[in-house]
JSON list of C-alpha atoms in Angstrom, two decimals:
[
{"chain": "A", "resi": 1, "resn": "ASP", "atom": "CA", "xyz": [10.76, -17.04, -0.26]},
{"chain": "A", "resi": 2, "resn": "THR", "atom": "CA", "xyz": [11.25, -14.30, -2.81]},
{"chain": "A", "resi": 3, "resn": "GLY", "atom": "CA", "xyz": [8.85, -11.78, -1.31]},
{"chain": "A", "resi": 4, "resn": "VAL", "atom": "CA", "xyz": [9.51, -8.57, 0.57]},
{"chain": "A", "resi": 5, "resn": "SER", "atom": "CA", "xyz": [10.64, -9.30, 4.12]},
{"chain": "A", "resi": 6, "resn": "GLN", "atom": "CA", "xyz": [10.21, -6.94, 7.07]},
{"chain": "A", "resi": 7, "resn": "ASP", "atom": "CA", "xyz": [11.66, -7.28, 10.52]},
{"chain": "A", "resi": 8, "resn": "PRO", "atom": "CA", "xyz": [10.46, -7.20, 13.22]},
{"chain": "A", "resi": 9, "resn": "ARG", "atom": "CA", "xyz": [6.78, -7.99, 12.74]},
{"chain": "A", "resi": 10, "resn": "HIS", "atom": "CA", "xyz": [5.87, -6.28, 15.98]},
{"chain": "A", "resi": 11, "resn": "LYS", "atom": "CA", "xyz": [7.66, -3.75, 18.15]},
{"chain": "A", "resi": 12, "resn": "ILE", "atom": "CA", "xyz": [6.54, -2.32, 21.47]},
{"chain": "A", "resi": 13, "resn": "THR", "atom": "CA", "xyz": [8.62, 0.55, 22.76]},
{"chain": "A", "resi": 14, "resn": "LYS", "atom": "CA", "xyz": [8.46, 3.18, 25.43]},
{"chain": "A", "resi": 15, "resn": "ARG", "atom": "CA", "xyz": [7.94, 6.79, 24.46]},
{"chain": "A", "resi": 16, "resn": "GLY", "atom": "CA", "xyz": [11.24, 8.51, 23.86]},
{"chain": "A", "resi": 17, "resn": "GLN", "atom": "CA", "xyz": [13.11, 5.41, 22.76]},
{"chain": "A", "resi": 18, "resn": "ASN", "atom": "CA", "xyz": [14.62, 4.93, 19.32]},
{"chain": "A", "resi": 19, "resn": "VAL", "atom": "CA", "xyz": [13.50, 2.11, 17.04]},
{"chain": "A", "resi": 20, "resn": "THR", "atom": "CA", "xyz": [14.82, 0.73, 13.77]},
{"chain": "A", "resi": 21, "resn": "PHE", "atom": "CA", "xyz": [12.99, -1.39, 11.23]},
{"chain": "A", "resi": 22, "resn": "ARG", "atom": "CA", "xyz": [14.48, -3.38, 8.40]},
{"chain": "A", "resi": 23, "resn": "CYS", "atom": "CA", "xyz": [13.14, -4.18, 4.94]},
{"chain": "A", "resi": 24, "resn": "ASP", "atom": "CA", "xyz": [14.64, -6.69, 2.52]},
{"chain": "A", "resi": 25, "resn": "PRO", "atom": "CA", "xyz": [13.18, -6.15, -0.94]},
{"chain": "A", "resi": 26, "resn": "ILE", "atom": "CA", "xyz": [12.91, -8.61, -3.79]},
{"chain": "A", "resi": 27, "resn": "SER", "atom": "CA", "xyz": [16.49, -8.90, -4.98]},
{"chain": "A", "resi": 28, "resn": "GLU", "atom": "CA", "xyz": [16.00, -7.72, -8.55]},
{"chain": "A", "resi": 29, "resn": "HIS", "atom": "CA", "xyz": [13.86, -4.73, -7.56]},
{"chain": "A", "resi": 30, "resn": "ASN", "atom": "CA", "xyz": [15.75, -1.44, -7.68]},
{"chain": "A", "resi": 31, "resn": "ARG", "atom": "CA", "xyz": [12.98, 0.67, -6.12]},
{"chain": "A", "resi": 32, "resn": "LEU", "atom": "CA", "xyz": [11.98, 0.59, -2.48]},
{"chain": "A", "resi": 33, "resn": "TYR", "atom": "CA", "xyz": [9.22, 2.46, -0.70]},
{"chain": "A", "resi": 34, "resn": "TRP", "atom": "CA", "xyz": [8.20, 3.02, 2.91]},
{"chain": "A", "resi": 35, "resn": "TYR", "atom": "CA", "xyz": [4.59, 3.68, 3.86]},
{"chain": "A", "resi": 36, "resn": "ARG", "atom": "CA", "xyz": [2.83, 4.24, 7.17]},
{"chain": "A", "resi": 37, "resn": "GLN", "atom": "CA", "xyz": [-0.67, 3.01, 7.89]},
{"chain": "A", "resi": 38, "resn": "THR", "atom": "CA", "xyz": [-2.69, 4.07, 10.89]},
{"chain": "A", "resi": 39, "resn": "LEU", "atom": "CA", "xyz": [-5.90, 2.41, 12.01]},
{"chain": "A", "resi": 40, "resn": "GLY", "atom": "CA", "xyz": [-8.76, 3.02, 9.63]},
{"chain": "A", "resi": 41, "resn": "GLN", "atom": "CA", "xyz": [-6.60, 4.73, 7.04]},
{"chain": "A", "resi": 42, "resn": "GLY", "atom": "CA", "xyz": [-4.94, 3.80, 3.82]},
{"chain": "A", "resi": 43, "resn": "PRO", "atom": "CA", "xyz": [-1.15, 3.58, 3.59]},
{"chain": "A", "resi": 44, "resn": "GLU", "atom": "CA", "xyz": [0.56, 6.98, 3.39]},
{"chain": "A", "resi": 45, "resn": "PHE", "atom": "CA", "xyz": [3.79, 7.45, 1.47]},
{"chain": "A", "resi": 46, "resn": "LEU", "atom": "CA", "xyz": [6.88, 8.21, 3.53]},
{"chain": "A", "resi": 47, "resn": "THR", "atom": "CA", "xyz": [9.90, 7.86, 1.27]},
{"chain": "A", "resi": 48, "resn": "TYR", "atom": "CA", "xyz": [11.26, 6.25, -1.89]},
{"chain": "A", "resi": 49, "resn": "PHE", "atom": "CA", "xyz": [14.64, 4.92, -2.96]},
{"chain": "A", "resi": 50, "resn": "GLN", "atom": "CA", "xyz": [15.94, 4.10, -6.37]},
{"chain": "A", "resi": 51, "resn": "ASN", "atom": "CA", "xyz": [18.94, 1.89, -5.75]},
{"chain": "A", "resi": 52, "resn": "GLU", "atom": "CA", "xyz": [20.78, 3.63, -2.90]},
{"chain": "A", "resi": 53, "resn": "ALA", "atom": "CA", "xyz": [19.51, 7.13, -3.68]},
{"chain": "A", "resi": 54, "resn": "GLN", "atom": "CA", "xyz": [16.65, 8.53, -1.61]},
{"chain": "A", "resi": 55, "resn": "LEU", "atom": "CA", "xyz": [14.69, 10.37, -4.29]},
{"chain": "A", "resi": 56, "resn": "GLU", "atom": "CA", "xyz": [11.60, 11.55, -2.48]},
{"chain": "A", "resi": 57, "resn": "LYS", "atom": "CA", "xyz": [10.52, 12.21, 1.10]},
{"chain": "A", "resi": 58, "resn": "SER", "atom": "CA", "xyz": [7.05, 13.02, 2.32]},
{"chain": "A", "resi": 59, "resn": "ARG", "atom": "CA", "xyz": [6.34, 15.93, 4.66]},
{"chain": "A", "resi": 60, "resn": "LEU", "atom": "CA", "xyz": [5.12, 13.18, 7.01]},
{"chain": "A", "resi": 61, "resn": "LEU", "atom": "CA", "xyz": [8.76, 12.21, 7.47]},
{"chain": "A", "resi": 62, "resn": "SER", "atom": "CA", "xyz": [9.73, 14.54, 10.31]},
{"chain": "A", "resi": 63, "resn": "ASP", "atom": "CA", "xyz": [13.31, 15.09, 11.36]},
{"chain": "A", "resi": 64, "resn": "ARG", "atom": "CA", "xyz": [12.92, 12.26, 13.87]},
{"chain": "A", "resi": 65, "resn": "PHE", "atom": "CA", "xyz": [12.61, 9.82, 10.97]},
{"chain": "A", "resi": 66, "resn": "SER", "atom": "CA", "xyz": [15.50, 8.69, 8.82]},
{"chain": "A", "resi": 67, "resn": "ALA", "atom": "CA", "xyz": [15.74, 6.04, 6.17]},
{"chain": "A", "resi": 68, "resn": "GLU", "atom": "CA", "xyz": [18.73, 4.51, 4.47]},
{"chain": "A", "resi": 69, "resn": "ARG", "atom": "CA", "xyz": [19.36, 1.99, 1.77]},
{"chain": "A", "resi": 70, "resn": "PRO", "atom": "CA", "xyz": [23.10, 1.31, 1.74]},
{"chain": "A", "resi": 71, "resn": "LYS", "atom": "CA", "xyz": [24.36, -0.44, -1.36]},
{"chain": "A", "resi": 72, "resn": "GLY", "atom": "CA", "xyz": [20.88, -0.39, -2.83]},
{"chain": "A", "resi": 73, "resn": "SER", "atom": "CA", "xyz": [19.83, -3.60, -1.13]},
{"chain": "A", "resi": 74, "resn": "PHE", "atom": "CA", "xyz": [18.02, -3.71, 2.22]},
{"chain": "A", "resi": 75, "resn": "SER", "atom": "CA", "xyz": [16.66, -0.57, 3.81]},
{"chain": "A", "resi": 76, "resn": "THR", "atom": "CA", "xyz": [16.27, 0.64, 7.39]},
{"chain": "A", "resi": 77, "resn": "LEU", "atom": "CA", "xyz": [13.80, 3.11, 8.81]},
{"chain": "A", "resi": 78, "resn": "GLU", "atom": "CA", "xyz": [14.75, 4.67, 12.15]},
{"chain": "A", "resi": 79, "resn": "ILE", "atom": "CA", "xyz": [12.48, 6.67, 14.39]},
{"chain": "A", "resi": 80, "resn": "GLN", "atom": "CA", "xyz": [14.19, 8.67, 17.12]},
{"chain": "A", "resi": 81, "resn": "ARG", "atom": "CA", "xyz": [12.51, 9.80, 20.33]},
{"chain": "A", "resi": 82, "resn": "THR", "atom": "CA", "xyz": [9.33, 7.91, 19.56]},
{"chain": "A", "resi": 83, "resn": "GLU", "atom": "CA", "xyz": [5.96, 9.47, 20.34]},
{"chain": "A", "resi": 84, "resn": "GLN", "atom": "CA", "xyz": [2.60, 7.83, 20.83]},
{"chain": "A", "resi": 85, "resn": "GLY", "atom": "CA", "xyz": [1.50, 9.27, 17.51]},
{"chain": "A", "resi": 86, "resn": "ASP", "atom": "CA", "xyz": [4.14, 7.14, 15.80]},
{"chain": "A", "resi": 87, "resn": "SER", "atom": "CA", "xyz": [2.14, 4.01, 16.61]},
{"chain": "A", "resi": 88, "resn": "ALA", "atom": "CA", "xyz": [1.23, 2.54, 13.24]},
{"chain": "A", "resi": 89, "resn": "MET", "atom": "CA", "xyz": [1.93, -0.22, 10.77]},
{"chain": "A", "resi": 90, "resn": "TYR", "atom": "CA", "xyz": [5.06, 0.54, 8.74]},
{"chain": "A", "resi": 91, "resn": "LEU", "atom": "CA", "xyz": [4.94, -1.07, 5.32]},
{"chain": "A", "resi": 92, "resn": "CYS", "atom": "CA", "xyz": [7.77, -1.58, 2.88]},
{"chain": "A", "resi": 93, "resn": "ALA", "atom": "CA", "xyz": [7.29, -2.23, -0.83]},
{"chain": "A", "resi": 94, "resn": "SER", "atom": "CA", "xyz": [9.63, -2.82, -3.72]},
{"chain": "A", "resi": 95, "resn": "SER", "atom": "CA", "xyz": [9.24, -2.66, -7.47]},
{"chain": "A", "resi": 96, "resn": "PRO", "atom": "CA", "xyz": [11.29, -3.33, -10.60]},
{"chain": "A", "resi": 97, "resn": "PRO", "atom": "CA", "xyz": [11.95, -0.52, -13.10]},
{"chain": "A", "resi": 98, "resn": "GLN", "atom": "CA", "xyz": [8.86, -1.40, -15.12]},
{"chain": "A", "resi": 99, "resn": "GLY", "atom": "CA", "xyz": [6.56, -1.04, -12.12]},
{"chain": "A", "resi": 100, "resn": "GLY", "atom": "CA", "xyz": [4.46, -3.39, -10.04]},
{"chain": "A", "resi": 101, "resn": "TYR", "atom": "CA", "xyz": [4.63, -3.04, -6.29]},
{"chain": "A", "resi": 102, "resn": "THR", "atom": "CA", "xyz": [5.10, -5.93, -3.87]},
{"chain": "A", "resi": 103, "resn": "PHE", "atom": "CA", "xyz": [4.44, -5.18, -0.22]},
{"chain": "A", "resi": 104, "resn": "GLY", "atom": "CA", "xyz": [5.88, -6.81, 2.85]},
{"chain": "A", "resi": 105, "resn": "SER", "atom": "CA", "xyz": [3.79, -7.92, 5.83]},
{"chain": "A", "resi": 106, "resn": "GLY", "atom": "CA", "xyz": [4.67, -4.77, 7.73]},
{"chain": "A", "resi": 107, "resn": "THR", "atom": "CA", "xyz": [6.06, -3.88, 11.14]},
{"chain": "A", "resi": 108, "resn": "ARG", "atom": "CA", "xyz": [3.47, -2.90, 13.71]},
{"chain": "A", "resi": 109, "resn": "LEU", "atom": "CA", "xyz": [4.85, -0.32, 16.13]},
{"chain": "A", "resi": 110, "resn": "THR", "atom": "CA", "xyz": [3.19, 0.37, 19.45]},
{"chain": "A", "resi": 111, "resn": "VAL", "atom": "CA", "xyz": [4.55, 3.26, 21.52]},
{"chain": "A", "resi": 112, "resn": "VAL", "atom": "CA", "xyz": [3.51, 3.11, 25.18]},
{"chain": "B", "resi": 1, "resn": "ALA", "atom": "CA", "xyz": [-1.46, 16.03, -6.80]},
{"chain": "B", "resi": 2, "resn": "GLN", "atom": "CA", "xyz": [-2.98, 12.59, -7.10]},
{"chain": "B", "resi": 3, "resn": "SER", "atom": "CA", "xyz": [-5.83, 11.28, -5.00]},
{"chain": "B", "resi": 4, "resn": "VAL", "atom": "CA", "xyz": [-8.17, 8.34, -4.61]},
{"chain": "B", "resi": 5, "resn": "ALA", "atom": "CA", "xyz": [-11.69, 8.27, -3.21]},
{"chain": "B", "resi": 6, "resn": "GLN", "atom": "CA", "xyz": [-13.37, 5.15, -1.92]},
{"chain": "B", "resi": 7, "resn": "PRO", "atom": "CA", "xyz": [-16.82, 6.45, -1.03]},
{"chain": "B", "resi": 8, "resn": "GLU", "atom": "CA", "xyz": [-17.98, 3.44, 0.98]},
{"chain": "B", "resi": 9, "resn": "ASP", "atom": "CA", "xyz": [-16.39, 2.60, 4.31]},
{"chain": "B", "resi": 10, "resn": "GLN", "atom": "CA", "xyz": [-18.11, -0.79, 4.28]},
{"chain": "B", "resi": 11, "resn": "VAL", "atom": "CA", "xyz": [-19.87, -2.98, 1.76]},
{"chain": "B", "resi": 12, "resn": "ASN", "atom": "CA", "xyz": [-22.05, -5.89, 2.85]},
{"chain": "B", "resi": 13, "resn": "VAL", "atom": "CA", "xyz": [-23.02, -8.63, 0.44]},
{"chain": "B", "resi": 14, "resn": "ALA", "atom": "CA", "xyz": [-24.47, -12.12, 0.70]},
{"chain": "B", "resi": 15, "resn": "GLU", "atom": "CA", "xyz": [-22.32, -15.05, -0.36]},
{"chain": "B", "resi": 16, "resn": "GLY", "atom": "CA", "xyz": [-22.95, -15.95, -3.98]},
{"chain": "B", "resi": 17, "resn": "ASN", "atom": "CA", "xyz": [-24.11, -12.46, -4.89]},
{"chain": "B", "resi": 18, "resn": "PRO", "atom": "CA", "xyz": [-22.06, -10.12, -7.07]},
{"chain": "B", "resi": 19, "resn": "LEU", "atom": "CA", "xyz": [-20.00, -7.46, -5.33]},
{"chain": "B", "resi": 20, "resn": "THR", "atom": "CA", "xyz": [-18.75, -4.03, -6.33]},
{"chain": "B", "resi": 21, "resn": "VAL", "atom": "CA", "xyz": [-16.28, -1.87, -4.44]},
{"chain": "B", "resi": 22, "resn": "LYS", "atom": "CA", "xyz": [-16.11, 1.67, -5.80]},
{"chain": "B", "resi": 23, "resn": "CYS", "atom": "CA", "xyz": [-13.05, 3.80, -6.54]},
{"chain": "B", "resi": 24, "resn": "THR", "atom": "CA", "xyz": [-12.57, 7.13, -8.26]},
{"chain": "B", "resi": 25, "resn": "TYR", "atom": "CA", "xyz": [-9.26, 8.86, -8.80]},
{"chain": "B", "resi": 26, "resn": "SER", "atom": "CA", "xyz": [-7.56, 12.09, -9.77]},
{"chain": "B", "resi": 27, "resn": "VAL", "atom": "CA", "xyz": [-4.11, 12.14, -11.33]},
{"chain": "B", "resi": 28, "resn": "SER", "atom": "CA", "xyz": [-1.93, 14.05, -13.77]},
{"chain": "B", "resi": 29, "resn": "GLY", "atom": "CA", "xyz": [-1.35, 12.27, -17.01]},
{"chain": "B", "resi": 30, "resn": "ASN", "atom": "CA", "xyz": [-2.46, 8.74, -17.63]},
{"chain": "B", "resi": 31, "resn": "PRO", "atom": "CA", "xyz": [-3.35, 6.69, -14.56]},
{"chain": "B", "resi": 32, "resn": "TYR", "atom": "CA", "xyz": [-1.82, 3.49, -13.35]},
{"chain": "B", "resi": 33, "resn": "LEU", "atom": "CA", "xyz": [-4.47, 1.93, -11.11]},
{"chain": "B", "resi": 34, "resn": "PHE", "atom": "CA", "xyz": [-4.20, -0.85, -8.58]},
{"chain": "B", "resi": 35, "resn": "TRP", "atom": "CA", "xyz": [-6.34, -2.85, -6.17]},
{"chain": "B", "resi": 36, "resn": "TYR", "atom": "CA", "xyz": [-4.90, -4.42, -3.04]},
{"chain": "B", "resi": 37, "resn": "VAL", "atom": "CA", "xyz": [-6.50, -6.51, -0.31]},
{"chain": "B", "resi": 38, "resn": "GLN", "atom": "CA", "xyz": [-5.47, -6.53, 3.34]},
{"chain": "B", "resi": 39, "resn": "TYR", "atom": "CA", "xyz": [-6.31, -9.12, 5.95]},
{"chain": "B", "resi": 40, "resn": "PRO", "atom": "CA", "xyz": [-6.06, -8.26, 9.67]},
{"chain": "B", "resi": 41, "resn": "ASN", "atom": "CA", "xyz": [-2.52, -7.44, 10.84]},
{"chain": "B", "resi": 42, "resn": "ARG", "atom": "CA", "xyz": [-1.09, -8.28, 7.44]},
{"chain": "B", "resi": 43, "resn": "GLY", "atom": "CA", "xyz": [0.49, -6.37, 4.59]},
{"chain": "B", "resi": 44, "resn": "LEU", "atom": "CA", "xyz": [-1.14, -5.63, 1.27]},
{"chain": "B", "resi": 45, "resn": "GLN", "atom": "CA", "xyz": [-1.75, -8.34, -1.29]},
{"chain": "B", "resi": 46, "resn": "PHE", "atom": "CA", "xyz": [-1.89, -7.36, -4.95]},
{"chain": "B", "resi": 47, "resn": "LEU", "atom": "CA", "xyz": [-5.15, -8.15, -6.76]},
{"chain": "B", "resi": 48, "resn": "LEU", "atom": "CA", "xyz": [-4.92, -6.46, -10.14]},
{"chain": "B", "resi": 49, "resn": "LYS", "atom": "CA", "xyz": [-3.71, -3.42, -12.02]},
{"chain": "B", "resi": 50, "resn": "TYR", "atom": "CA", "xyz": [-4.57, -1.29, -15.01]},
{"chain": "B", "resi": 51, "resn": "ILE", "atom": "CA", "xyz": [-1.72, 0.26, -16.99]},
{"chain": "B", "resi": 52, "resn": "THR", "atom": "CA", "xyz": [-3.04, 0.37, -20.53]},
{"chain": "B", "resi": 53, "resn": "GLY", "atom": "CA", "xyz": [-5.11, -1.72, -22.90]},
{"chain": "B", "resi": 54, "resn": "ASP", "atom": "CA", "xyz": [-8.48, -3.33, -22.23]},
{"chain": "B", "resi": 55, "resn": "ASN", "atom": "CA", "xyz": [-10.67, -1.44, -19.82]},
{"chain": "B", "resi": 56, "resn": "LEU", "atom": "CA", "xyz": [-11.71, -4.68, -18.10]},
{"chain": "B", "resi": 57, "resn": "VAL", "atom": "CA", "xyz": [-8.86, -6.08, -16.07]},
{"chain": "B", "resi": 58, "resn": "LYS", "atom": "CA", "xyz": [-8.94, -9.56, -14.60]},
{"chain": "B", "resi": 59, "resn": "GLY", "atom": "CA", "xyz": [-6.97, -10.34, -11.47]},
{"chain": "B", "resi": 60, "resn": "SER", "atom": "CA", "xyz": [-6.46, -12.81, -8.67]},
{"chain": "B", "resi": 61, "resn": "TYR", "atom": "CA", "xyz": [-9.16, -14.84, -6.89]},
{"chain": "B", "resi": 62, "resn": "GLY", "atom": "CA", "xyz": [-11.81, -14.11, -9.53]},
{"chain": "B", "resi": 63, "resn": "PHE", "atom": "CA", "xyz": [-11.74, -10.34, -9.09]},
{"chain": "B", "resi": 64, "resn": "GLU", "atom": "CA", "xyz": [-11.92, -7.92, -11.98]},
{"chain": "B", "resi": 65, "resn": "ALA", "atom": "CA", "xyz": [-12.03, -4.17, -12.35]},
{"chain": "B", "resi": 66, "resn": "GLU", "atom": "CA", "xyz": [-13.33, -1.82, -14.99]},
{"chain": "B", "resi": 67, "resn": "PHE", "atom": "CA", "xyz": [-11.42, 1.29, -15.95]},
{"chain": "B", "resi": 68, "resn": "ASN", "atom": "CA", "xyz": [-13.67, 4.17, -17.01]},
{"chain": "B", "resi": 69, "resn": "LYS", "atom": "CA", "xyz": [-11.68, 7.17, -18.16]},
{"chain": "B", "resi": 70, "resn": "SER", "atom": "CA", "xyz": [-14.62, 9.55, -18.56]},
{"chain": "B", "resi": 71, "resn": "GLN", "atom": "CA", "xyz": [-15.85, 8.85, -15.05]},
{"chain": "B", "resi": 72, "resn": "THR", "atom": "CA", "xyz": [-12.30, 8.53, -13.64]},
{"chain": "B", "resi": 73, "resn": "SER", "atom": "CA", "xyz": [-13.36, 5.32, -11.94]},
{"chain": "B", "resi": 74, "resn": "PHE", "atom": "CA", "xyz": [-11.85, 1.90, -11.37]},
{"chain": "B", "resi": 75, "resn": "HIS", "atom": "CA", "xyz": [-14.47, -0.18, -9.57]},
{"chain": "B", "resi": 76, "resn": "LEU", "atom": "CA", "xyz": [-13.60, -3.63, -8.28]},
{"chain": "B", "resi": 77, "resn": "LYS", "atom": "CA", "xyz": [-16.04, -6.42, -9.03]},
{"chain": "B", "resi": 78, "resn": "LYS", "atom": "CA", "xyz": [-16.59, -10.11, -8.50]},
{"chain": "B", "resi": 79, "resn": "PRO", "atom": "CA", "xyz": [-19.48, -12.09, -9.97]},
{"chain": "B", "resi": 80, "resn": "SER", "atom": "CA", "xyz": [-19.99, -14.33, -6.94]},
{"chain": "B", "resi": 81, "resn": "ALA", "atom": "CA", "xyz": [-18.73, -13.34, -3.49]},
{"chain": "B", "resi": 82, "resn": "LEU", "atom": "CA", "xyz": [-17.24, -15.77, -0.98]},
{"chain": "B", "resi": 83, "resn": "VAL", "atom": "CA", "xyz": [-17.14, -15.44, 2.79]},
{"chain": "B", "resi": 84, "resn": "SER", "atom": "CA", "xyz": [-13.34, -15.66, 2.49]},
{"chain": "B", "resi": 85, "resn": "ASP", "atom": "CA", "xyz": [-13.37, -12.44, 0.43]},
{"chain": "B", "resi": 86, "resn": "SER", "atom": "CA", "xyz": [-14.19, -10.52, 3.62]},
{"chain": "B", "resi": 87, "resn": "ALA", "atom": "CA", "xyz": [-11.27, -8.14, 4.07]},
{"chain": "B", "resi": 88, "resn": "LEU", "atom": "CA", "xyz": [-10.15, -4.53, 3.64]},
{"chain": "B", "resi": 89, "resn": "TYR", "atom": "CA", "xyz": [-9.75, -3.41, 0.04]},
{"chain": "B", "resi": 90, "resn": "PHE", "atom": "CA", "xyz": [-7.62, -0.50, -1.13]},
{"chain": "B", "resi": 91, "resn": "CYS", "atom": "CA", "xyz": [-7.57, 1.27, -4.46]},
{"chain": "B", "resi": 92, "resn": "ALA", "atom": "CA", "xyz": [-4.35, 3.08, -5.42]},
{"chain": "B", "resi": 93, "resn": "VAL", "atom": "CA", "xyz": [-3.17, 5.32, -8.24]},
{"chain": "B", "resi": 94, "resn": "ARG", "atom": "CA", "xyz": [-0.03, 6.80, -9.65]},
{"chain": "B", "resi": 95, "resn": "GLY", "atom": "CA", "xyz": [0.36, 8.97, -12.71]},
{"chain": "B", "resi": 96, "resn": "ASP", "atom": "CA", "xyz": [2.67, 8.34, -15.62]},
{"chain": "B", "resi": 97, "resn": "THR", "atom": "CA", "xyz": [4.02, 11.89, -15.36]},
{"chain": "B", "resi": 98, "resn": "GLY", "atom": "CA", "xyz": [5.37, 13.57, -12.26]},
{"chain": "B", "resi": 99, "resn": "GLY", "atom": "CA", "xyz": [4.50, 12.40, -8.76]},
{"chain": "B", "resi": 100, "resn": "GLY", "atom": "CA", "xyz": [7.51, 10.15, -8.67]},
{"chain": "B", "resi": 101, "resn": "ASN", "atom": "CA", "xyz": [6.68, 6.51, -8.52]},
{"chain": "B", "resi": 102, "resn": "LYS", "atom": "CA", "xyz": [4.71, 6.59, -5.33]},
{"chain": "B", "resi": 103, "resn": "LEU", "atom": "CA", "xyz": [1.25, 5.12, -5.04]},
{"chain": "B", "resi": 104, "resn": "THR", "atom": "CA", "xyz": [-1.52, 7.13, -3.44]},
{"chain": "B", "resi": 105, "resn": "PHE", "atom": "CA", "xyz": [-4.09, 5.01, -1.64]},
{"chain": "B", "resi": 106, "resn": "GLY", "atom": "CA", "xyz": [-7.72, 5.48, -0.78]},
{"chain": "B", "resi": 107, "resn": "THR", "atom": "CA", "xyz": [-8.95, 5.08, 2.78]},
{"chain": "B", "resi": 108, "resn": "GLY", "atom": "CA", "xyz": [-10.12, 1.55, 2.14]},
{"chain": "B", "resi": 109, "resn": "THR", "atom": "CA", "xyz": [-13.44, -0.28, 1.98]},
{"chain": "B", "resi": 110, "resn": "GLN", "atom": "CA", "xyz": [-14.26, -3.06, 4.41]},
{"chain": "B", "resi": 111, "resn": "LEU", "atom": "CA", "xyz": [-15.99, -5.87, 2.56]},
{"chain": "B", "resi": 112, "resn": "LYS", "atom": "CA", "xyz": [-18.17, -8.19, 4.60]},
{"chain": "B", "resi": 113, "resn": "VAL", "atom": "CA", "xyz": [-19.57, -11.28, 2.91]},
{"chain": "B", "resi": 114, "resn": "GLU", "atom": "CA", "xyz": [-22.23, -13.06, 4.92]},
{"chain": "B", "resi": 115, "resn": "LEU", "atom": "CA", "xyz": [-23.75, -16.50, 4.59]}
]
């Protein structure tokens, strides 16, 4: 399978706990994006990496959120001290330099 | 800033009839436009894109979209709808200048195709 892989598919956590999601992009894609999608809304941009460099962060990405892409391969998105408002689908996408975005199946987070 | 408007929350159409899902956009520079489809609890599946060239773009599963620069629109169309087309459809845009490489999405249109 050469698509974008996200793990886990579902995560239920208690408020205040930390969670970490992983995204494995298509291997030849140097760009990686994280989006958040809440019910009834379109995906909202969170952050963007080109290789290992984090080039852009949305204001939606509060200081409780951190993303990394060590070595320019897989990426992790960590949420500290989760809140109920963090419940959403977290989508990862990757693209080659010439564009074209491939999305993963997403990680659905439920904070209880 | 770039933005996308999908004016219809839901579109209902009978199987076999043509369908149109509307999208208008605002962006700096030339637009790169995309349509994605989402099935329940799944990620986004790419349908088609407009970068440059012919205003009529053909994509997956018989879908097509028409780019209209003067009306800043990129409506999704299909000549004959199938029940299996029922899903959530998103239009997205990015500009070729500024704005990084991020896509900005509309709020989505739920398509319901009935027998």
